[in-house]
Amino acid sequence: MMTINSIEELFKATQAFHGSIGFVPTMGALHEGHLSLIRQARKENDFVVVSIFVNPTQFLEGEDLDSYPRKEAADTKICELAGVDLIFMPNVAMMYEADELSITAPAIRGFILEGSKRPGHFNGMLQVVMKLLNLIAYHKPTEFRAYFGKKDAQQLALIMQMVKNYFINVEIVPCNIVRSSDGLALSSRNVYLSKEERAKALSLSRSLRKATEMVMRKEFSVSVIEKAMQEVLEEVDVEYIAFVNREFQAIDEVEIGNTIMLVAAGVGNTRLIDNLWI
Ligand code: AMP
């Protein structure tokens, strides 16, 4: 496995990759959620590239950019064991210059939910994903796939839209959410939770399970389901409960096979998101 810290070396290495490339962009502090993306990429491609880059432009003023968990040595080991061919770990200076052109998230889908709670976050996220896709596929692999988790459902929808709108030659592969046995969706930010906070955090996945049960009992009204979810979420600071279709448009009625239920909440100082696709 190669660990590469410069763009020149990256280009040299990928030039020698004759075959398909599966790419998994991450911010590091790898866990089973990331690993499931890496395993899928390993299964479906000749070469697997993982990037680890805590991208400053997607953090807002006052967010956890400085304290975001960084675990280079452990991440390297995990990638090696998972059969990754190349880890790309750039620094900020080689990724950005002053006075860059910018990418703006779409006016509706980019500004609801996470977009309204974290204004500017998606612009920075799309900017870095565009850069990374262009960098990894610079030497035009025969096939190019990039793997993203459904955990960040709105992010995934916007990346798919960017790829479509800008005619980027990549297949975006959505991957299922990995949870711990108690139901909590894995996240690098879970390390911030105290024992008590973690117990409260379980209410996010519990509320989504509750919603699923209601749908299975043929309750499709979003307002009725939302109310029940609110009760389950009593102990956390709910930011939003939302129901959208796969196009990320708000809906009033659940349609099985075309609905994403999302929840965002603060638990202590930690902000958590979770969702369920039905
Ligand atoms: P991050 O390092 O948080 O930027 O995440 C990198 C990729 O891993 C993104 O595509 C995430 O959606 C995905 N991811 C993070 N947590 C999970 C999870 N619990 N299950 C599946 N994918 C995940």
PDB file of C-alpha atoms and ligand atoms in Angstrom:
ATOM      1  CA  MET A   1       0.000   0.000   0.000  1.00  0.00           C
ATOM      2  CA  MET A   2       1.261   3.454  -0.906  1.00  0.00           C
ATOM      3  CA  THR A   3       0.711   6.470   1.326  1.00  0.00           C
ATOM      4  CA  ILE A   4       0.969   9.608  -0.757  1.00  0.00           C
ATOM      5  CA  ASN A   5       1.160  13.212   0.384  1.00  0.00           C
ATOM      6  CA  SER A   6       1.708  15.137  -2.828  1.00  0.00           C
ATOM      7  CA  ILE A   7      -0.254  15.663  -6.021  1.00  0.00           C
ATOM      8  CA  GLU A   8       2.783  14.898  -8.225  1.00  0.00           C
ATOM      9  CA  GLU A   9       3.267  11.518  -6.547  1.00  0.00           C
ATOM     10  CA  LEU A  10      -0.457  10.844  -6.763  1.00  0.00           C
ATOM     11  CA  PHE A  11      -0.433  11.411 -10.525  1.00  0.00           C
ATOM     12  CA  LYS A  12       2.637   9.191 -10.916  1.00  0.00           C
ATOM     13  CA  ALA A  13       0.961   6.384  -8.973  1.00  0.00           C
ATOM     14  CA  THR A  14      -2.458   6.564 -10.648  1.00  0.00           C
ATOM     15  CA  GLN A  15      -0.836   6.664 -14.097  1.00  0.00           C
ATOM     16  CA  ALA A  16       0.330   3.112 -13.407  1.00  0.00           C
ATOM     17  CA  PHE A  17      -3.192   1.951 -12.442  1.00  0.00           C
ATOM     18  CA  HIS A  18      -4.445   0.146 -15.533  1.00  0.00           C
ATOM     19  CA  GLY A  19      -8.003  -0.884 -14.742  1.00  0.00           C
ATOM     20  CA  SER A  20     -10.929   0.345 -12.687  1.00  0.00           C
ATOM     21  CA  ILE A  21     -10.499   2.611  -9.668  1.00  0.00           C
ATOM     22  CA  GLY A  22     -12.799   2.600  -6.646  1.00  0.00           C
ATOM     23  CA  PHE A  23     -12.395   5.783  -4.632  1.00  0.00           C
ATOM     24  CA  VAL A  24     -13.499   6.365  -1.027  1.00  0.00           C
ATOM     25  CA  PRO A  25     -13.159   9.983   0.165  1.00  0.00           C
ATOM     26  CA  THR A  26     -13.042  10.387   3.969  1.00  0.00           C
ATOM     27  CA  MET A  27     -12.011  12.779   6.701  1.00  0.00           C
ATOM     28  CA  GLY A  28     -10.238   9.956   8.571  1.00  0.00           C
ATOM     29  CA  ALA A  29     -10.836   8.570  12.076  1.00  0.00           C
ATOM     30  CA  LEU A  30     -11.980   5.511  10.172  1.00  0.00           C
ATOM     31  CA  HIS A  31     -14.643   3.212  11.588  1.00  0.00           C
ATOM     32  CA  GLU A  32     -16.765   0.299  10.342  1.00  0.00           C
ATOM     33  CA  GLY A  33     -18.924   2.709   8.306  1.00  0.00           C
ATOM     34  CA  HIS A  34     -15.919   3.819   6.263  1.00  0.00           C
ATOM     35  CA  LEU A  35     -14.706   0.229   6.121  1.00  0.00           C
ATOM     36  CA  SER A  36     -17.926  -0.966   4.544  1.00  0.00           C
ATOM     37  CA  LEU A  37     -17.382   1.553   1.721  1.00  0.00           C
ATOM     38  CA  ILE A  38     -13.777   0.418   1.350  1.00  0.00           C
ATOM     39  CA  ARG A  39     -14.781  -3.271   1.274  1.00  0.00           C
ATOM     40  CA  GLN A  40     -17.371  -2.619  -1.404  1.00  0.00           C
ATOM     41  CA  ALA A  41     -14.838  -0.638  -3.445  1.00  0.00           C
ATOM     42  CA  ARG A  42     -12.357  -3.512  -3.014  1.00  0.00           C
ATOM     43  CA  LYS A  43     -14.885  -6.022  -4.322  1.00  0.00           C
ATOM     44  CA  GLU A  44     -15.862  -3.996  -7.371  1.00  0.00           C
ATOM     45  CA  ASN A  45     -12.565  -2.544  -8.621  1.00  0.00           C
ATOM     46  CA  ASP A  46      -8.988  -3.345  -9.610  1.00  0.00           C
ATOM     47  CA  PHE A  47      -7.562  -0.494  -7.540  1.00  0.00           C
ATOM     48  CA  VAL A  48      -8.833   1.130  -4.351  1.00  0.00           C
ATOM     49  CA  VAL A  49      -7.910   4.669  -3.357  1.00  0.00           C
ATOM     50  CA  VAL A  50      -8.878   6.209   0.005  1.00  0.00           C
ATOM     51  CA  SER A  51      -8.390   9.897   0.673  1.00  0.00           C
ATOM     52  CA  ILE A  52      -8.050  11.268   4.171  1.00  0.00           C
ATOM     53  CA  PHE A  53      -8.462  15.018   4.308  1.00  0.00           C
ATOM     54  CA  VAL A  54     -10.159  17.126   6.966  1.00  0.00           C
ATOM     55  CA  ASN A  55     -11.445  19.734   4.561  1.00  0.00           C
ATOM     56  CA  PRO A  56     -11.477  23.198   6.168  1.00  0.00           C
ATOM     57  CA  THR A  57     -13.884  24.775   3.685  1.00  0.00           C
ATOM     58  CA  GLN A  58     -16.795  22.578   4.819  1.00  0.00           C
ATOM     59  CA  PHE A  59     -16.492  23.550   8.482  1.00  0.00           C
ATOM     60  CA  LEU A  60     -18.277  26.668   9.686  1.00  0.00           C
ATOM     61  CA  GLU A  61     -16.831  29.228  12.058  1.00  0.00           C
ATOM     62  CA  GLY A  62     -17.029  27.761  15.572  1.00  0.00           C
ATOM     63  CA  GLU A  63     -17.354  24.121  14.419  1.00  0.00           C
ATOM     64  CA  ASP A  64     -14.926  21.358  15.352  1.00  0.00           C
ATOM     65  CA  LEU A  65     -12.258  21.744  12.623  1.00  0.00           C
ATOM     66  CA  ASP A  66      -9.395  21.960  15.147  1.00  0.00           C
ATOM     67  CA  SER A  67     -10.647  19.217  17.428  1.00  0.00           C
ATOM     68  CA  TYR A  68     -11.871  16.854  14.693  1.00  0.00           C
ATOM     69  CA  PRO A  69     -10.387  13.415  15.545  1.00  0.00           C
ATOM     70  CA  ARG A  70      -7.168  12.734  13.615  1.00  0.00           C
ATOM     71  CA  LYS A  71      -5.824   9.166  13.713  1.00  0.00           C
ATOM     72  CA  GLU A  72      -3.330   8.837  10.889  1.00  0.00           C
ATOM     73  CA  ALA A  73      -1.467   5.771  12.173  1.00  0.00           C
ATOM     74  CA  ALA A  74      -4.579   3.755  13.018  1.00  0.00           C
ATOM     75  CA  ASP A  75      -6.248   4.781   9.722  1.00  0.00           C
ATOM     76  CA  THR A  76      -3.198   3.627   7.760  1.00  0.00           C
ATOM     77  CA  LYS A  77      -3.276   0.236   9.477  1.00  0.00           C
ATOM     78  CA  ILE A  78      -7.016  -0.153   8.839  1.00  0.00           C
ATOM     79  CA  CYS A  79      -6.572   0.664   5.141  1.00  0.00           C
ATOM     80  CA  GLU A  80      -3.661  -1.711   4.817  1.00  0.00           C
ATOM     81  CA  LEU A  81      -5.635  -4.583   6.360  1.00  0.00           C
ATOM     82  CA  ALA A  82      -8.605  -3.810   4.085  1.00  0.00           C
ATOM     83  CA  GLY A  83      -6.449  -4.163   0.969  1.00  0.00           C
ATOM     84  CA  VAL A  84      -6.381  -0.496  -0.041  1.00  0.00           C
ATOM     85  CA  ASP A  85      -3.821   0.247  -2.774  1.00  0.00           C
ATOM     86  CA  LEU A  86      -3.263   3.929  -2.128  1.00  0.00           C
ATOM     87  CA  ILE A  87      -4.028   6.412   0.635  1.00  0.00           C
ATOM     88  CA  PHE A  88      -3.969  10.030  -0.445  1.00  0.00           C
ATOM     89  CA  MET A  89      -3.393  12.448   2.429  1.00  0.00           C
ATOM     90  CA  PRO A  90      -2.959  15.950   1.041  1.00  0.00           C
ATOM     91  CA  ASN A  91      -2.469  19.091   3.100  1.00  0.00           C
ATOM     92  CA  VAL A  92      -4.553  22.245   2.860  1.00  0.00           C
ATOM     93  CA  ALA A  93      -1.924  24.262   0.970  1.00  0.00           C
ATOM     94  CA  MET A  94      -1.765  21.832  -1.951  1.00  0.00           C
ATOM     95  CA  MET A  95      -5.550  21.626  -2.243  1.00  0.00           C
ATOM     96  CA  TYR A  96      -6.391  25.338  -2.180  1.00  0.00           C
ATOM     97  CA  GLU A  97      -5.057  28.668  -3.324  1.00  0.00           C
ATOM     98  CA  ALA A  98      -6.238  32.143  -2.428  1.00  0.00           C
ATOM     99  CA  ASP A  99      -9.129  33.587  -4.438  1.00  0.00           C
ATOM    100  CA  GLU A 100     -10.425  30.356  -5.910  1.00  0.00           C
ATOM    101  CA  LEU A 101     -13.564  30.065  -7.979  1.00  0.00           C
ATOM    102  CA  SER A 102     -16.291  28.473  -5.953  1.00  0.00           C
ATOM    103  CA  ILE A 103     -19.075  25.943  -6.273  1.00  0.00           C
ATOM    104  CA  THR A 104     -22.461  26.804  -4.838  1.00  0.00           C
ATOM    105  CA  ALA A 105     -24.944  24.182  -3.716  1.00  0.00           C
ATOM    106  CA  PRO A 106     -28.291  24.280  -5.571  1.00  0.00           C
ATOM    107  CA  ALA A 107     -30.713  26.920  -4.322  1.00  0.00           C
ATOM    108  CA  ILE A 108     -33.389  24.607  -2.915  1.00  0.00           C
ATOM    109  CA  ARG A 109     -31.958  21.165  -2.224  1.00  0.00           C
ATOM    110  CA  GLY A 110     -28.685  22.677  -1.022  1.00  0.00           C
ATOM    111  CA  PHE A 111     -30.285  25.122   1.379  1.00  0.00           C
ATOM    112  CA  ILE A 112     -32.832  23.009   3.245  1.00  0.00           C
ATOM    113  CA  LEU A 113     -32.063  20.798   6.280  1.00  0.00           C
ATOM    114  CA  GLU A 114     -28.270  20.556   6.717  1.00  0.00           C
ATOM    115  CA  GLY A 115     -27.870  23.420   4.257  1.00  0.00           C
ATOM    116  CA  SER A 116     -29.918  25.744   6.437  1.00  0.00           C
ATOM    117  CA  LYS A 117     -28.406  24.556   9.736  1.00  0.00           C
ATOM    118  CA  ARG A 118     -24.853  24.693   8.380  1.00  0.00           C
ATOM    119  CA  PRO A 119     -24.867  27.471   5.751  1.00  0.00           C
ATOM    120  CA  GLY A 120     -21.884  27.146   3.439  1.00  0.00           C
ATOM    121  CA  HIS A 121     -21.084  23.586   4.476  1.00  0.00           C
ATOM    122  CA  PHE A 122     -22.276  22.032   1.227  1.00  0.00           C
ATOM    123  CA  ASN A 123     -20.407  24.561  -0.929  1.00  0.00           C
ATOM    124  CA  GLY A 124     -17.151  23.519   0.729  1.00  0.00           C
ATOM    125  CA  MET A 125     -18.054  19.833   0.591  1.00  0.00           C
ATOM    126  CA  LEU A 126     -18.896  19.952  -3.136  1.00  0.00           C
ATOM    127  CA  GLN A 127     -15.744  21.952  -3.837  1.00  0.00           C
ATOM    128  CA  VAL A 128     -13.478  19.350  -2.237  1.00  0.00           C
ATOM    129  CA  VAL A 129     -15.326  16.375  -3.721  1.00  0.00           C
ATOM    130  CA  MET A 130     -15.001  17.923  -7.195  1.00  0.00           C
ATOM    131  CA  LYS A 131     -11.269  18.434  -6.621  1.00  0.00           C
ATOM    132  CA  LEU A 132     -10.753  14.906  -5.301  1.00  0.00           C
ATOM    133  CA  LEU A 133     -12.716  13.265  -8.131  1.00  0.00           C
ATOM    134  CA  ASN A 134     -10.647  15.202 -10.679  1.00  0.00           C
ATOM    135  CA  LEU A 135      -7.388  14.370  -8.932  1.00  0.00           C
ATOM    136  CA  ILE A 136      -7.963  10.635  -8.546  1.00  0.00           C
ATOM    137  CA  ALA A 137      -9.286  10.202 -12.111  1.00  0.00           C
ATOM    138  CA  TYR A 138      -6.702  12.553 -13.644  1.00  0.00           C
ATOM    139  CA  HIS A 139      -5.228   9.740 -15.743  1.00  0.00           C
ATOM    140  CA  LYS A 140      -8.638   8.518 -16.896  1.00  0.00           C
ATOM    141  CA  PRO A 141      -9.055   5.016 -15.465  1.00  0.00           C
ATOM    142  CA  THR A 142     -11.099   2.590 -17.600  1.00  0.00           C
ATOM    143  CA  GLU A 143     -13.827   2.747 -14.959  1.00  0.00           C
ATOM    144  CA  PHE A 144     -14.123   5.168 -12.065  1.00  0.00           C
ATOM    145  CA  ARG A 145     -16.434   4.676  -9.098  1.00  0.00           C
ATOM    146  CA  ALA A 146     -16.724   6.762  -5.950  1.00  0.00           C
ATOM    147  CA  TYR A 147     -18.351   5.415  -2.796  1.00  0.00           C
ATOM    148  CA  PHE A 148     -20.442   7.538  -0.440  1.00  0.00           C
ATOM    149  CA  GLY A 149     -22.526   6.630   2.621  1.00  0.00           C
ATOM    150  CA  LYS A 150     -26.287   7.089   2.823  1.00  0.00           C
ATOM    151  CA  LYS A 151     -25.547   8.279   6.374  1.00  0.00           C
ATOM    152  CA  ASP A 152     -24.977  11.714   4.791  1.00  0.00           C
ATOM    153  CA  ALA A 153     -28.053  11.466   2.612  1.00  0.00           C
ATOM    154  CA  GLN A 154     -28.270  15.103   1.547  1.00  0.00           C
ATOM    155  CA  GLN A 155     -24.556  15.181   0.791  1.00  0.00           C
ATOM    156  CA  LEU A 156     -24.983  12.096  -1.384  1.00  0.00           C
ATOM    157  CA  ALA A 157     -27.933  13.659  -3.256  1.00  0.00           C
ATOM    158  CA  LEU A 158     -25.979  16.859  -3.918  1.00  0.00           C
ATOM    159  CA  ILE A 159     -22.882  14.989  -5.097  1.00  0.00           C
ATOM    160  CA  MET A 160     -25.047  13.005  -7.524  1.00  0.00           C
ATOM    161  CA  GLN A 161     -26.530  16.260  -8.758  1.00  0.00           C
ATOM    162  CA  MET A 162     -23.081  17.851  -9.180  1.00  0.00           C
ATOM    163  CA  VAL A 163     -21.865  14.847 -11.172  1.00  0.00           C
ATOM    164  CA  LYS A 164     -24.930  15.110 -13.400  1.00  0.00           C
ATOM    165  CA  ASN A 165     -24.864  18.905 -13.789  1.00  0.00           C
ATOM    166  CA  TYR A 166     -21.115  19.066 -14.501  1.00  0.00           C
ATOM    167  CA  PHE A 167     -20.945  15.869 -16.599  1.00  0.00           C
ATOM    168  CA  ILE A 168     -18.278  14.305 -14.401  1.00  0.00           C
ATOM    169  CA  ASN A 169     -17.296  10.862 -15.622  1.00  0.00           C
ATOM    170  CA  VAL A 170     -17.751   8.853 -12.428  1.00  0.00           C
ATOM    171  CA  GLU A 171     -20.261   6.343 -11.081  1.00  0.00           C
ATOM    172  CA  ILE A 172     -21.434   7.363  -7.628  1.00  0.00           C
ATOM    173  CA  VAL A 173     -22.142   4.283  -5.501  1.00  0.00           C
ATOM    174  CA  PRO A 174     -24.440   4.855  -2.491  1.00  0.00           C
ATOM    175  CA  CYS A 175     -23.626   2.594   0.484  1.00  0.00           C
ATOM    176  CA  ASN A 176     -25.843   1.519   3.382  1.00  0.00           C
ATOM    177  CA  ILE A 177     -25.572   2.998   6.862  1.00  0.00           C
ATOM    178  CA  VAL A 178     -23.533   0.965   9.337  1.00  0.00           C
ATOM    179  CA  ARG A 179     -24.765   1.043  12.948  1.00  0.00           C
ATOM    180  CA  SER A 180     -23.410  -0.230  16.231  1.00  0.00           C
ATOM    181  CA  SER A 181     -25.362  -3.105  17.794  1.00  0.00           C
ATOM    182  CA  ASP A 182     -27.419  -0.649  19.904  1.00  0.00           C
ATOM    183  CA  GLY A 183     -28.597   1.134  16.753  1.00  0.00           C
ATOM    184  CA  LEU A 184     -26.430   4.263  16.838  1.00  0.00           C
ATOM    185  CA  ALA A 185     -25.239   5.189  13.350  1.00  0.00           C
ATOM    186  CA  LEU A 186     -21.431   5.104  13.354  1.00  0.00           C
ATOM    187  CA  SER A 187     -19.782   8.497  13.061  1.00  0.00           C
ATOM    188  CA  SER A 188     -16.297   9.828  13.730  1.00  0.00           C
ATOM    189  CA  ARG A 189     -17.996  12.389  15.984  1.00  0.00           C
ATOM    190  CA  ASN A 190     -19.449   9.701  18.309  1.00  0.00           C
ATOM    191  CA  VAL A 191     -16.169   9.817  20.269  1.00  0.00           C
ATOM    192  CA  TYR A 192     -17.310  13.198  21.632  1.00  0.00           C
ATOM    193  CA  LEU A 193     -20.262  11.565  23.448  1.00  0.00           C
ATOM    194  CA  SER A 194     -20.114  10.809  27.169  1.00  0.00           C
ATOM    195  CA  LYS A 195     -21.769   7.606  28.386  1.00  0.00           C
ATOM    196  CA  GLU A 196     -24.950   9.486  29.320  1.00  0.00           C
ATOM    197  CA  GLU A 197     -24.998  11.392  26.042  1.00  0.00           C
ATOM    198  CA  ARG A 198     -24.544   8.202  24.069  1.00  0.00           C
ATOM    199  CA  ALA A 199     -27.598   6.720  25.802  1.00  0.00           C
ATOM    200  CA  LYS A 200     -29.598   9.802  24.803  1.00  0.00           C
ATOM    201  CA  ALA A 201     -28.192   9.665  21.265  1.00  0.00           C
ATOM    202  CA  LEU A 202     -29.851   6.283  20.792  1.00  0.00           C
ATOM    203  CA  SER A 203     -33.176   8.074  20.578  1.00  0.00           C
ATOM    204  CA  LEU A 204     -32.310   9.217  17.034  1.00  0.00           C
ATOM    205  CA  SER A 205     -32.285   5.687  15.620  1.00  0.00           C
ATOM    206  CA  ARG A 206     -35.147   4.734  17.944  1.00  0.00           C
ATOM    207  CA  SER A 207     -37.290   7.518  16.487  1.00  0.00           C
ATOM    208  CA  LEU A 208     -36.557   6.276  12.965  1.00  0.00           C
ATOM    209  CA  ARG A 209     -37.481   2.720  13.965  1.00  0.00           C
ATOM    210  CA  LYS A 210     -40.697   4.029  15.488  1.00  0.00           C
ATOM    211  CA  ALA A 211     -41.480   5.803  12.221  1.00  0.00           C
ATOM    212  CA  THR A 212     -40.809   2.624  10.259  1.00  0.00           C
ATOM    213  CA  GLU A 213     -43.155   0.644  12.500  1.00  0.00           C
ATOM    214  CA  MET A 214     -45.878   3.217  11.887  1.00  0.00           C
ATOM    215  CA  VAL A 215     -45.364   3.032   8.133  1.00  0.00           C
ATOM    216  CA  MET A 216     -45.537  -0.772   8.320  1.00  0.00           C
ATOM    217  CA  ARG A 217     -48.906  -0.324  10.079  1.00  0.00           C
ATOM    218  CA  LYS A 218     -49.941   1.808   7.087  1.00  0.00           C
ATOM    219  CA  GLU A 219     -49.642   5.204   8.744  1.00  0.00           C
ATOM    220  CA  PHE A 220     -48.330   7.352   5.893  1.00  0.00           C
ATOM    221  CA  SER A 221     -49.107  10.863   7.141  1.00  0.00           C
ATOM    222  CA  VAL A 222     -45.836  12.705   7.730  1.00  0.00           C
ATOM    223  CA  SER A 223     -47.344  15.053  10.336  1.00  0.00           C
ATOM    224  CA  VAL A 224     -48.685  12.120  12.404  1.00  0.00           C
ATOM    225  CA  ILE A 225     -45.382  10.215  12.213  1.00  0.00           C
ATOM    226  CA  GLU A 226     -43.367  13.354  13.027  1.00  0.00           C
ATOM    227  CA  LYS A 227     -45.362  13.873  16.195  1.00  0.00           C
ATOM    228  CA  ALA A 228     -44.612  10.346  17.387  1.00  0.00           C
ATOM    229  CA  MET A 229     -40.931  10.802  16.561  1.00  0.00           C
ATOM    230  CA  GLN A 230     -40.851  14.043  18.527  1.00  0.00           C
ATOM    231  CA  GLU A 231     -41.976  12.116  21.632  1.00  0.00           C
ATOM    232  CA  VAL A 232     -39.156   9.593  21.236  1.00  0.00           C
ATOM    233  CA  LEU A 233     -36.690  12.470  20.821  1.00  0.00           C
ATOM    234  CA  GLU A 234     -37.673  14.269  24.012  1.00  0.00           C
ATOM    235  CA  GLU A 235     -34.243  14.044  25.646  1.00  0.00           C
ATOM    236  CA  VAL A 236     -32.240  15.595  22.793  1.00  0.00           C
ATOM    237  CA  ASP A 237     -32.294  19.024  21.124  1.00  0.00           C
ATOM    238  CA  VAL A 238     -34.107  18.300  17.890  1.00  0.00           C
ATOM    239  CA  GLU A 239     -32.980  20.485  14.971  1.00  0.00           C
ATOM    240  CA  TYR A 240     -35.216  18.917  12.392  1.00  0.00           C
ATOM    241  CA  ILE A 241     -37.280  15.886  11.549  1.00  0.00           C
ATOM    242  CA  ALA A 242     -37.850  15.697   7.816  1.00  0.00           C
ATOM    243  CA  PHE A 243     -39.360  13.490   5.156  1.00  0.00           C
ATOM    244  CA  VAL A 244     -38.172  13.798   1.572  1.00  0.00           C
ATOM    245  CA  ASN A 245     -38.330  11.698  -1.566  1.00  0.00           C
ATOM    246  CA  ARG A 246     -35.206  10.330  -3.262  1.00  0.00           C
ATOM    247  CA  GLU A 247     -34.955  13.629  -5.169  1.00  0.00           C
ATOM    248  CA  PHE A 248     -34.759  15.376  -1.808  1.00  0.00           C
ATOM    249  CA  GLN A 249     -38.076  17.160  -2.182  1.00  0.00           C
ATOM    250  CA  ALA A 250     -40.251  17.536   0.920  1.00  0.00           C
ATOM    251  CA  ILE A 251     -43.288  15.209   1.053  1.00  0.00           C
ATOM    252  CA  ASP A 252     -46.498  15.051   3.124  1.00  0.00           C
ATOM    253  CA  GLU A 253     -47.186  11.352   2.645  1.00  0.00           C
ATOM    254  CA  VAL A 254     -44.715   8.499   2.928  1.00  0.00           C
ATOM    255  CA  GLU A 255     -44.318   6.555  -0.298  1.00  0.00           C
ATOM    256  CA  ILE A 256     -42.696   3.173   0.282  1.00  0.00           C
ATOM    257  CA  GLY A 257     -39.627   2.816  -1.920  1.00  0.00           C
ATOM    258  CA  ASN A 258     -39.249   6.574  -2.382  1.00  0.00           C
ATOM    259  CA  THR A 259     -38.886   8.109   1.070  1.00  0.00           C
ATOM    260  CA  ILE A 260     -35.978   9.182   3.249  1.00  0.00           C
ATOM    261  CA  MET A 261     -36.761  10.050   6.879  1.00  0.00           C
ATOM    262  CA  LEU A 262     -34.142  12.272   8.440  1.00  0.00           C
ATOM    263  CA  VAL A 263     -33.384  13.565  11.877  1.00  0.00           C
ATOM    264  CA  ALA A 264     -30.764  15.966  13.254  1.00  0.00           C
ATOM    265  CA  ALA A 265     -30.287  16.721  16.936  1.00  0.00           C
ATOM    266  CA  GLY A 266     -27.846  18.126  19.420  1.00  0.00           C
ATOM    267  CA  VAL A 267     -26.756  15.878  22.272  1.00  0.00           C
ATOM    268  CA  GLY A 268     -24.677  17.914  24.716  1.00  0.00           C
ATOM    269  CA  ASN A 269     -22.213  19.753  22.478  1.00  0.00           C
ATOM    270  CA  THR A 270     -22.349  17.155  19.733  1.00  0.00           C
ATOM    271  CA  ARG A 271     -24.510  17.431  16.669  1.00  0.00           C
ATOM    272  CA  LEU A 272     -25.769  14.129  15.251  1.00  0.00           C
ATOM    273  CA  ILE A 273     -27.631  13.207  12.079  1.00  0.00           C
ATOM    274  CA  ASP A 274     -29.333   9.970  11.138  1.00  0.00           C
ATOM    275  CA  ASN A 275     -31.768   8.777   8.498  1.00  0.00           C
ATOM    276  CA  LEU A 276     -33.624   5.779   7.173  1.00  0.00           C
ATOM    277  CA  TRP A 277     -34.550   4.955   3.593  1.00  0.00           C
ATOM    278  CA  ILE A 278     -37.877   3.258   3.063  1.00  0.00           C
TER     279      ILE A 278
HETATM  280  P1  AMP B   1     -16.567  11.287   6.695  1.00  0.00           P
HETATM  281  O1  AMP B   1     -15.202  10.771   7.042  1.00  0.00           O
HETATM  282  O2  AMP B   1     -17.431  11.489   7.866  1.00  0.00           O
HETATM  283  O3  AMP B   1     -16.502  12.456   5.753  1.00  0.00           O
HETATM  284  O4  AMP B   1     -17.273  10.125   5.878  1.00  0.00           O
HETATM  285  C1  AMP B   1     -16.698   9.580   4.718  1.00  0.00           C
HETATM  286  C2  AMP B   1     -17.717   8.709   4.022  1.00  0.00           C
HETATM  287  O5  AMP B   1     -18.130   7.659   4.895  1.00  0.00           O
HETATM  288  C3  AMP B   1     -18.992   9.477   3.638  1.00  0.00           C
HETATM  289  O6  AMP B   1     -19.411   9.045   2.356  1.00  0.00           O
HETATM  290  C4  AMP B   1     -19.965   9.067   4.715  1.00  0.00           C
HETATM  291  O7  AMP B   1     -21.306   9.133   4.298  1.00  0.00           O
HETATM  292  C5  AMP B   1     -19.534   7.630   4.964  1.00  0.00           C
HETATM  293  N1  AMP B   1     -19.995   7.188   6.280  1.00  0.00           N
HETATM  294  C6  AMP B   1     -19.767   7.784   7.474  1.00  0.00           C
HETATM  295  N2  AMP B   1     -20.397   7.116   8.469  1.00  0.00           N
HETATM  296  C7  AMP B   1     -21.025   6.072   7.883  1.00  0.00           C
HETATM  297  C8  AMP B   1     -21.855   5.008   8.376  1.00  0.00           C
HETATM  298  N3  AMP B   1     -22.154   4.890   9.660  1.00  0.00           N
HETATM  299  N4  AMP B   1     -22.328   4.118   7.466  1.00  0.00           N
HETATM  300  C9  AMP B   1     -22.047   4.241   6.153  1.00  0.00           C
HETATM  301  N5  AMP B   1     -21.273   5.205   5.632  1.00  0.00           N
HETATM  302  C10 AMP B   1     -20.766   6.109   6.476  1.00  0.00           C
END
